[in-house]
Amino acid sequence: MSRIESTTFRDSLSVSFTVGAYGTAFGAAAVANGFSVLQACLLSLLTFSGASQFAVVGVLGAGGSALSGIATASLLGVRNGLYGVIMAPRLKVKGFKRIVAAQVTIDESTAVALGQEVRGESAMRQGFWLTGFGVFFFWNLFTVAGALGAQAMGDIRAWGLDSAVPAAFLGLVWPRLKTNRDRLLAVVCAVFALAMTPVLPAGLPIIATAFIAIAVGLRK
Amino acid sequence: MNAFWLATIGTSLIAFALKYTGHNVPEKFFAHPKVQSVNALIPIALLSALVAVQVFTEKSKLMIDHRLAGLAVATIALFLKLPFPVVVISSAVTSAAIYNWL
């Protein structure tokens, strides 16, 4: 491997630590929604995709079935597949390395890699691996801390955890709201999910909003 | 196997399958702008719905309680471009204060 660019290193490390620290919120959310500490840690190790992980614990916590939880999380995981499509020709790895690359293909590793484009393909690869492994390390470390912390709390409402979880979701969606169409979609989906909650089984009102997104995306 | 284990394992398997599939399909397959557009919009839809359901429902009933104050504070924090931990913690503190003392 060629020398690591210091800018690439700095970008990767700062993203890794900041994003990894959100793992605390995930660990706490998982336990607050009825998952065990072990299950929270396994989700961070194996699923390793923040939005999907928050979604599955959110759906089950709201009383949804395992199937609704898996479906919602998987719809959110589709974008990681798209990142894989973008990264594969640049990483050029096969076999076991490709399996490892796939596991650390997330928003952050892809974003940092693409951010290094001006510094060349080698810097892009370094950014991808450093950020992928960095987030993986800190995300799992902080998940344990959050899960154990929440387990020690007892009544999660007395600690505000029932608001911390939706606040974390809002923090995840906020940077994605770039245009008025995005904002309108967000409001419509929120209202739709609430309107359907008394009617549909838990979890389905959330999944159903994916179809609104597909309809909007395919229009024109 | 209970629902929580099923969800943990099922989510993990599919998450990896999606990532790995991406690394094994040709790039031109996803180049279509409509695929890109749908891909950007799905997280917005699902995450917004999750926020609403987590704040305004209890079981399958609609409800307004201390969580609304938490959401309001989180929204203000995001408008002010405060960092993520501040958003989450200020929301939790507000919500807890109202739950415990009102």
Coordinates of N, CA, C and O in Angstrom, one line a residue, chain A residues 5-127:
Chain A
E5 N -2.2 9.4 2.5 CA -2.3 10.9 2.5 C -2.8 11.4 3.8 O -3.8 10.8 4.4
S6 N -2.2 12.4 4.4 CA -2.6 12.9 5.7 C -4.0 13.4 5.7 O -4.7 13.2 6.7
T7 N -4.4 14.1 4.6 CA -5.8 14.6 4.6 C -6.8 13.5 4.6 O -7.8 13.5 5.3
T8 N -6.5 12.4 3.8 CA -7.3 11.3 3.8 C -7.5 10.6 5.2 O -8.6 10.3 5.6
F9 N -6.3 10.5 5.8 CA -6.3 9.9 7.2 C -7.1 10.7 8.1 O -7.9 10.2 8.9
R10 N -7.0 12.1 8.1 CA -7.7 12.9 9.0 C -9.2 12.9 8.7 O -10.0 12.7 9.6
D11 N -9.6 12.9 7.5 CA -11.0 12.8 7.1 C -11.6 11.5 7.7 O -12.6 11.5 8.3
S12 N -10.9 10.4 7.4 CA -11.4 9.1 7.8 C -11.5 9.0 9.3 O -12.6 8.5 9.8
L13 N -10.5 9.4 10.0 CA -10.5 9.3 11.5 C -11.6 10.1 12.1 O -12.3 9.7 13.0
S14 N -11.8 11.4 11.6 CA -12.8 12.2 12.3 C -14.2 11.7 12.0 O -15.0 11.7 12.9
V15 N -14.4 11.2 10.8 CA -15.7 10.6 10.5 C -16.0 9.4 11.3 O -17.0 9.2 11.9
S16 N -14.9 8.6 11.4 CA -15.1 7.3 12.1 C -15.5 7.5 13.6 O -16.4 6.9 14.1
F17 N -14.8 8.5 14.2 CA -15.1 8.7 15.7 C -16.4 9.3 15.9 O -17.2 8.8 16.7
T18 N -16.8 10.3 15.1 CA -18.0 11.0 15.3 C -19.2 10.1 15.0 O -20.1 10.0 15.8
V19 N -19.1 9.4 13.9 CA -20.2 8.5 13.5 C -20.3 7.3 14.5 O -21.4 6.9 14.9
G20 N -19.1 6.8 14.8 CA -19.0 5.7 15.8 C -19.7 6.0 17.1 O -20.4 5.1 17.7
A21 N -19.5 7.2 17.5 CA -20.1 7.6 18.8 C -21.7 7.5 18.8 O -22.3 7.3 19.8
Y22 N -22.3 7.6 17.6 CA -23.7 7.5 17.5 C -24.1 6.1 18.0 O -25.3 5.8 18.3
G23 N -23.2 5.2 17.9 CA -23.4 3.8 18.4 C -24.0 3.7 19.8 O -24.8 2.8 20.1
T24 N -23.6 4.7 20.6 CA -24.2 4.8 21.9 C -25.7 4.9 21.9 O -26.4 4.2 22.6
A25 N -26.2 5.8 21.0 CA -27.6 6.0 20.8 C -28.2 4.7 20.3 O -29.3 4.3 20.8
F26 N -27.6 4.0 19.4 CA -28.2 2.8 18.9 C -28.2 1.7 20.0 O -29.3 1.1 20.2
G27 N -27.1 1.5 20.8 CA -27.1 0.5 21.8 C -28.2 0.8 22.8 O -29.0 -0.1 23.2
A28 N -28.4 2.0 23.2 CA -29.4 2.4 24.1 C -30.8 2.2 23.5 O -31.7 1.7 24.2
A29 N -31.0 2.6 22.3 CA -32.3 2.4 21.6 C -32.7 0.9 21.5 O -33.9 0.6 21.8
A30 N -31.7 0.1 21.2 CA -32.0 -1.3 21.1 C -32.5 -1.9 22.4 O -33.6 -2.6 22.4
V31 N -31.8 -1.6 23.5 CA -32.2 -2.1 24.8 C -33.6 -1.5 25.2 O -34.4 -2.2 25.7
A32 N -33.7 -0.2 24.9 CA -35.0 0.5 25.3 C -36.2 -0.1 24.6 O -37.3 -0.1 25.1
N33 N -35.9 -0.7 23.4 CA -37.0 -1.3 22.6 C -37.2 -2.8 22.8 O -37.8 -3.5 22.0
G34 N -36.5 -3.4 23.8 CA -36.7 -4.7 24.1 C -35.7 -5.7 23.6 O -35.8 -6.9 23.9
F35 N -34.6 -5.3 23.0 CA -33.5 -6.2 22.5 C -32.6 -6.4 23.7 O -32.4 -5.5 24.5
S36 N -31.9 -7.5 23.7 CA -30.9 -7.8 24.7 C -29.6 -7.1 24.3 O -29.4 -6.7 23.2
V37 N -28.7 -7.0 25.3 CA -27.4 -6.4 25.0 C -26.6 -7.2 23.9 O -26.1 -6.6 23.0
L38 N -26.7 -8.5 24.0 CA -26.1 -9.4 23.0 C -26.7 -9.1 21.6 O -25.9 -9.0 20.6
Q39 N -28.0 -9.0 21.5 CA -28.7 -8.8 20.2 C -28.3 -7.4 19.7 O -28.0 -7.3 18.5
A40 N -28.2 -6.4 20.5 CA -27.7 -5.1 20.1 C -26.3 -5.1 19.5 O -26.1 -4.6 18.4
C41 N -25.4 -5.9 20.2 CA -24.1 -6.0 19.7 C -24.0 -6.8 18.4 O -23.2 -6.4 17.5
L42 N -24.8 -7.8 18.3 CA -24.8 -8.6 17.1 C -25.3 -7.8 15.9 O -24.7 -7.8 14.8
L43 N -26.3 -6.9 16.1 CA -26.8 -6.1 15.1 C -25.7 -5.1 14.6 O -25.5 -4.9 13.4
S44 N -24.9 -4.6 15.5 CA -23.9 -3.7 15.1 C -22.7 -4.4 14.4 O -22.2 -3.8 13.5
L45 N -22.4 -5.6 14.8 CA -21.3 -6.3 14.2 C -21.8 -6.8 12.8 O -21.0 -6.7 11.8
L46 N -23.0 -7.4 12.7 CA -23.4 -8.1 11.5 C -24.2 -7.3 10.5 O -23.9 -7.3 9.3
T47 N -25.2 -6.5 11.0 CA -25.9 -5.7 10.1 C -25.1 -4.5 9.7 O -25.0 -4.1 8.6
F48 N -24.4 -3.9 10.7 CA -23.5 -2.7 10.5 C -24.0 -1.7 9.5 O -23.4 -1.5 8.4
S49 N -25.2 -1.1 9.8 CA -25.7 -0.1 8.9 C -26.7 0.7 9.8 O -27.8 0.1 10.2
G50 N -26.3 1.9 10.3 CA -27.1 2.6 11.3 C -28.6 2.7 11.1 O -29.3 2.3 11.9
A51 N -29.0 3.2 9.9 CA -30.4 3.4 9.7 C -31.2 2.1 9.8 O -32.2 2.1 10.4
S52 N -30.6 1.1 9.2 CA -31.3 -0.2 9.2 C -31.4 -0.7 10.6 O -32.5 -1.3 11.0
Q53 N -30.4 -0.6 11.4 CA -30.4 -1.0 12.8 C -31.4 -0.3 13.6 O -32.2 -0.9 14.4
F54 N -31.4 1.0 13.5 CA -32.4 1.9 14.2 C -33.8 1.5 13.8 O -34.7 1.4 14.6
A55 N -34.0 1.2 12.5 CA -35.3 0.8 12.0 C -35.8 -0.5 12.6 O -37.0 -0.5 13.0
V56 N -35.0 -1.5 12.6 CA -35.5 -2.8 13.1 C -35.8 -2.7 14.6 O -36.9 -3.2 15.0
V57 N -35.0 -2.0 15.3 CA -35.4 -1.9 16.8 C -36.6 -1.0 17.0 O -37.4 -1.2 17.8
G58 N -36.7 0.0 16.1 CA -37.9 0.9 16.2 C -39.2 0.2 15.9 O -40.2 0.4 16.6
V59 N -39.2 -0.6 14.8 CA -40.4 -1.3 14.4 C -40.8 -2.3 15.5 O -42.0 -2.4 15.9
L60 N -39.9 -3.1 16.0 CA -40.2 -4.1 17.0 C -40.6 -3.5 18.3 O -41.5 -3.9 19.0
G61 N -40.0 -2.3 18.6 CA -40.3 -1.6 19.8 C -41.7 -1.1 19.8 O -42.4 -1.0 20.8
A62 N -42.2 -0.7 18.6 CA -43.6 -0.2 18.4 C -44.6 -1.4 18.3 O -45.7 -1.2 18.0
G63 N -44.1 -2.6 18.5 CA -45.0 -3.7 18.5 C -45.1 -4.4 17.2 O -45.9 -5.3 17.0
G64 N -44.3 -4.0 16.2 CA -44.3 -4.7 14.9 C -43.7 -6.1 14.9 O -43.0 -6.4 15.8
S65 N -44.1 -6.9 13.9 CA -43.6 -8.2 13.8 C -42.1 -8.2 13.3 O -41.6 -7.2 12.8
A66 N -41.4 -9.4 13.5 CA -40.1 -9.5 13.0 C -40.0 -9.3 11.5 O -39.1 -8.6 11.1
L67 N -41.0 -9.8 10.8 CA -41.0 -9.6 9.4 C -41.1 -8.1 9.0 O -40.3 -7.7 8.1
S68 N -41.9 -7.3 9.6 CA -42.0 -5.9 9.3 C -40.7 -5.2 9.6 O -40.2 -4.3 8.9
G69 N -40.1 -5.6 10.7 CA -38.8 -5.0 11.1 C -37.7 -5.3 10.1 O -37.0 -4.5 9.7
I70 N -37.7 -6.6 9.7 CA -36.6 -7.0 8.7 C -36.9 -6.3 7.4 O -36.0 -5.8 6.7
A71 N -38.2 -6.2 7.0 CA -38.5 -5.6 5.7 C -38.1 -4.1 5.7 O -37.5 -3.6 4.7
T72 N -38.4 -3.4 6.8 CA -38.1 -2.0 6.8 C -36.6 -1.8 6.8 O -36.0 -1.0 6.1
A73 N -35.9 -2.6 7.6 CA -34.4 -2.4 7.7 C -33.8 -2.8 6.3 O -32.8 -2.1 5.9
S74 N -34.4 -3.8 5.6 CA -33.8 -4.2 4.4 C -34.0 -3.1 3.3 O -33.1 -2.9 2.5
L75 N -35.2 -2.5 3.3 CA -35.4 -1.4 2.3 C -34.4 -0.3 2.5 O -33.9 0.3 1.6
L76 N -34.1 0.0 3.8 CA -33.1 1.0 4.1 C -31.7 0.5 3.7 O -30.8 1.3 3.4
G77 N -31.5 -0.8 3.7 CA -30.1 -1.4 3.3 C -29.9 -1.4 1.8 O -28.7 -1.6 1.4
V78 N -30.9 -1.2 1.0 CA -30.7 -1.3 -0.4 C -29.6 -0.3 -0.9 O -28.8 -0.6 -1.8
R79 N -29.6 0.9 -0.3 CA -28.6 1.9 -0.7 C -27.2 1.4 -0.5 O -26.3 1.8 -1.3
N80 N -26.9 0.6 0.5 CA -25.6 0.0 0.6 C -25.2 -0.8 -0.6 O -24.0 -0.8 -1.0
G81 N -26.2 -1.5 -1.2 CA -25.9 -2.3 -2.4 C -25.5 -1.4 -3.5 O -24.5 -1.7 -4.3
L82 N -26.2 -0.2 -3.6 CA -25.8 0.8 -4.6 C -24.4 1.3 -4.4 O -23.7 1.5 -5.4
Y83 N -24.0 1.5 -3.1 CA -22.7 2.0 -2.9 C -21.7 0.9 -3.3 O -20.6 1.2 -3.8
G84 N -22.0 -0.4 -3.1 CA -21.2 -1.5 -3.5 C -20.9 -1.4 -5.0 O -19.8 -1.6 -5.5
V85 N -22.0 -1.1 -5.8 CA -21.9 -1.0 -7.2 C -20.9 0.1 -7.6 O -20.0 -0.1 -8.5
I86 N -20.9 1.2 -6.9 CA -20.0 2.3 -7.2 C -18.6 2.0 -6.7 O -17.6 2.3 -7.4
M87 N -18.4 1.3 -5.6 CA -17.1 1.1 -5.0 C -16.3 0.0 -5.7 O -15.1 0.0 -5.8
A88 N -17.0 -1.1 -6.1 CA -16.4 -2.3 -6.6 C -15.3 -2.1 -7.7 O -14.2 -2.5 -7.5
P89 N -15.7 -1.3 -8.7 CA -14.7 -1.1 -9.8 C -13.4 -0.3 -9.3 O -12.4 -0.3 -9.9
R90 N -13.6 0.4 -8.2 CA -12.4 1.2 -7.7 C -11.6 0.4 -6.7 O -10.4 0.6 -6.6
L91 N -12.2 -0.5 -6.0 CA -11.5 -1.3 -5.0 C -10.7 -2.4 -5.6 O -9.6 -2.8 -5.2
K92 N -11.4 -3.0 -6.7 CA -10.8 -4.1 -7.4 C -10.3 -5.2 -6.5 O -9.1 -5.6 -6.5
V93 N -11.2 -5.8 -5.6 CA -10.8 -6.9 -4.7 C -11.7 -8.1 -5.0 O -12.8 -7.9 -5.5
K94 N -11.1 -9.2 -4.7 CA -11.9 -10.5 -4.9 C -11.9 -11.3 -3.6 O -11.1 -11.1 -2.7
G95 N -12.7 -12.4 -3.7 CA -12.6 -13.4 -2.6 C -12.9 -12.8 -1.2 O -13.9 -12.1 -1.1
F96 N -12.1 -13.2 -0.2 CA -12.4 -12.8 1.1 C -12.3 -11.3 1.3 O -13.1 -10.7 2.0
K97 N -11.4 -10.6 0.6 CA -11.3 -9.2 0.7 C -12.6 -8.5 0.2 O -13.0 -7.4 0.7
R98 N -13.2 -9.1 -0.8 CA -14.5 -8.5 -1.3 C -15.6 -8.7 -0.3 O -16.4 -7.8 -0.1
I99 N -15.6 -9.8 0.5 CA -16.6 -10.0 1.5 C -16.4 -8.9 2.6 O -17.3 -8.3 3.1
V100 N -15.1 -8.7 3.0 CA -14.8 -7.7 4.0 C -15.2 -6.3 3.5 O -15.9 -5.5 4.2
A101 N -14.9 -6.0 2.2 CA -15.2 -4.7 1.6 C -16.8 -4.5 1.7 O -17.3 -3.4 2.0
A102 N -17.5 -5.6 1.3 CA -19.0 -5.5 1.3 C -19.5 -5.1 2.7 O -20.3 -4.2 2.9
Q103 N -18.9 -5.8 3.7 CA -19.4 -5.6 5.1 C -19.2 -4.1 5.5 O -20.1 -3.6 6.2
V104 N -18.1 -3.5 5.1 CA -17.9 -2.1 5.5 C -18.3 -1.1 4.5 O -17.9 0.1 4.5
T105 N -19.2 -1.5 3.5 CA -19.7 -0.6 2.5 C -21.0 0.1 3.1 O -22.0 -0.5 3.2
I106 N -20.8 1.3 3.6 CA -21.9 2.1 4.2 C -21.8 3.5 3.8 O -20.9 3.9 3.0
D107 N -22.8 4.3 4.2 CA -22.8 5.7 3.9 C -21.4 6.4 4.0 O -21.0 7.1 3.1
E108 N -20.8 6.2 5.2 CA -19.6 7.0 5.5 C -18.4 6.6 4.7 O -17.7 7.4 4.2
S109 N -18.2 5.2 4.6 CA -17.0 4.8 3.9 C -17.1 5.2 2.4 O -16.1 5.6 1.8
T110 N -18.3 5.1 1.8 CA -18.4 5.5 0.4 C -18.3 7.0 0.3 O -17.6 7.5 -0.6
A111 N -18.9 7.8 1.2 CA -18.8 9.2 1.1 C -17.3 9.7 1.3 O -16.9 10.6 0.5
V112 N -16.6 9.2 2.2 CA -15.2 9.6 2.4 C -14.4 9.2 1.1 O -13.6 10.0 0.6
A113 N -14.6 8.0 0.6 CA -13.9 7.6 -0.6 C -14.2 8.5 -1.8 O -13.3 9.0 -2.4
L114 N -15.5 8.8 -2.0 CA -15.8 9.7 -3.1 C -15.2 11.1 -2.9 O -14.9 11.8 -3.8
G115 N -15.1 11.5 -1.6 CA -14.6 12.8 -1.2 C -13.1 12.9 -1.6 O -12.5 14.0 -1.6
Q116 N -12.4 11.8 -1.7 CA -10.9 11.8 -2.0 C -10.7 11.8 -3.5 O -9.5 11.6 -4.0
E117 N -11.7 11.9 -4.4 CA -11.6 11.7 -5.8 C -10.5 12.6 -6.4 O -9.7 12.1 -7.2
V118 N -10.4 13.8 -5.9 CA -9.4 14.7 -6.5 C -7.9 14.3 -6.2 O -7.0 14.6 -6.9
R119 N -7.8 13.4 -5.1 CA -6.4 13.0 -4.7 C -6.1 11.6 -5.4 O -5.0 11.0 -5.1
G120 N -7.0 11.1 -6.3 CA -6.7 9.9 -7.0 C -7.3 8.7 -6.4 O -7.8 8.6 -5.3
E121 N -7.2 7.6 -7.3 CA -7.9 6.3 -6.9 C -7.3 5.7 -5.6 O -8.0 5.0 -4.9
S122 N -6.0 5.8 -5.5 CA -5.3 5.2 -4.3 C -5.8 5.9 -3.0 O -6.1 5.2 -2.1
A123 N -6.0 7.2 -3.0 CA -6.5 7.9 -1.9 C -8.0 7.5 -1.6 O -8.4 7.4 -0.5
M124 N -8.7 7.2 -2.7 CA -10.1 6.8 -2.6 C -10.2 5.5 -1.8 O -11.0 5.3 -0.9
R125 N -9.3 4.5 -2.3 CA -9.3 3.2 -1.6 C -8.9 3.3 -0.2 O -9.5 2.7 0.7
Q126 N -7.9 4.2 0.1 CA -7.4 4.4 1.5 C -8.6 4.9 2.3 O -8.8 4.5 3.5
G127 N -9.3 5.9 1.8 CA -10.4 6.6 2.5 C -11.5 5.5 2.8 O -12.0 5.5 3.9

